[in-house]
Coordinates of C-alpha atoms in Angstrom, one line a residue:
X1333 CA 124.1 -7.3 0.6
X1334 CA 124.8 -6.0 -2.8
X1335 CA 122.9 -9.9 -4.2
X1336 CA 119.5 -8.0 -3.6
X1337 CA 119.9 -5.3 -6.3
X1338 CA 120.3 -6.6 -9.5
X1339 CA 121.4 -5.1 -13.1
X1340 CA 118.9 -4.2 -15.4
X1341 CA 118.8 -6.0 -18.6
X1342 CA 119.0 -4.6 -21.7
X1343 CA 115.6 -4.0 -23.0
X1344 CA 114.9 -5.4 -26.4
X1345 CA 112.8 -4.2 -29.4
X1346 CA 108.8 -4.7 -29.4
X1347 CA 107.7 -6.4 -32.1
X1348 CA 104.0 -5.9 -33.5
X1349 CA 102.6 -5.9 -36.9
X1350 CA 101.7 -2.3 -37.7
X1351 CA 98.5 -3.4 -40.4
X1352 CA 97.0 -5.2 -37.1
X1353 CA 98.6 -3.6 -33.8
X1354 CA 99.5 0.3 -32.7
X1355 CA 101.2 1.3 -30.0
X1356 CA 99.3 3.8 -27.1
X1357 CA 99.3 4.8 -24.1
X1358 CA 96.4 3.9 -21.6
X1359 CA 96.1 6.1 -18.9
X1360 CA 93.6 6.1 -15.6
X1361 CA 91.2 9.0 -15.1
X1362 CA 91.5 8.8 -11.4
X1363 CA 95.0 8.0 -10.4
X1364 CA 96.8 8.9 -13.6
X1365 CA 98.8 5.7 -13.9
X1366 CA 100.2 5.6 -17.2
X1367 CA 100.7 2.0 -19.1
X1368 CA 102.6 1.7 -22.7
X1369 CA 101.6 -1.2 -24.3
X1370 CA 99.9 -2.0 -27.9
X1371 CA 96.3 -1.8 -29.1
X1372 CA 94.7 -3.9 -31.7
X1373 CA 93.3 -2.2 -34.4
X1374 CA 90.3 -4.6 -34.8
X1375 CA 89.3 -5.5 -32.0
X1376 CA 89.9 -2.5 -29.8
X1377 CA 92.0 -4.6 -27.3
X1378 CA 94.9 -3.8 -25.2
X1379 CA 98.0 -5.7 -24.5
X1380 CA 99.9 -4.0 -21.6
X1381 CA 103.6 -4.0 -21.9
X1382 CA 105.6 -1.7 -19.6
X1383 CA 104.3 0.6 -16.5
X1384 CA 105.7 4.3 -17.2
X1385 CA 106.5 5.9 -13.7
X1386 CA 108.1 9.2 -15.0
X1387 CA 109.5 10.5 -18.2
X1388 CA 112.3 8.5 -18.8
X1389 CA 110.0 5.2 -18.6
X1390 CA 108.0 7.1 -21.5
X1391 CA 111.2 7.5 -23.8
X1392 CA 112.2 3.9 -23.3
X1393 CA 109.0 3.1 -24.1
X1394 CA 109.1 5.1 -27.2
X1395 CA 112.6 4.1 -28.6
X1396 CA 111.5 0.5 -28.0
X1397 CA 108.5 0.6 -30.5
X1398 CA 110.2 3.0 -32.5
X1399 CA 107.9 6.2 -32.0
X1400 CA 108.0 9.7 -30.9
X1401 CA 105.7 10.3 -27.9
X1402 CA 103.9 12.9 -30.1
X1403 CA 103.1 9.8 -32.4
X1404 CA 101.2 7.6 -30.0
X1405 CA 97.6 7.4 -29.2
X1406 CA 96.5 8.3 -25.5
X1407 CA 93.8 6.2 -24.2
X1408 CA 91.7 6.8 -21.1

């Protein structure tokens, strides 16, 4: 039955435009569910990109837009 787990690809780079995009972290006042994904700078909206479960989702997270958790904006 090993056909229902499957390999994890290897997760590629995100892409944004820094003058336009930024990447955060939106989390929920009630459950504390914790979403990485990028903000736009004009507008104010948010583009969800990966759910982070624990604190390894948050580093992959990190390395993939190429930020320090420190550096990224927490939105509630």
């Amino acid at each position: 039955m090993a056909f229902f787990f499957k390999r994890r690809q290897p997760v590629s780079m995100i892409s944004y435009d820094p003058q336009r995009q930024q990447p955060a972290i939106r989390k929920s006042i009630c459950t504390g569910e914790a979403v990485g994904g990028l903000m736009d700078l004009r507008s104010g909206d948010f583009h969800e990109i990966q759910l982070l479960r624990d604190e390894a989702d948050l580093q992959e997270f990190c390395r993939r837009c190429g930020k320090k958790p420190e550096e990224l904006k927490t939105i509630y």
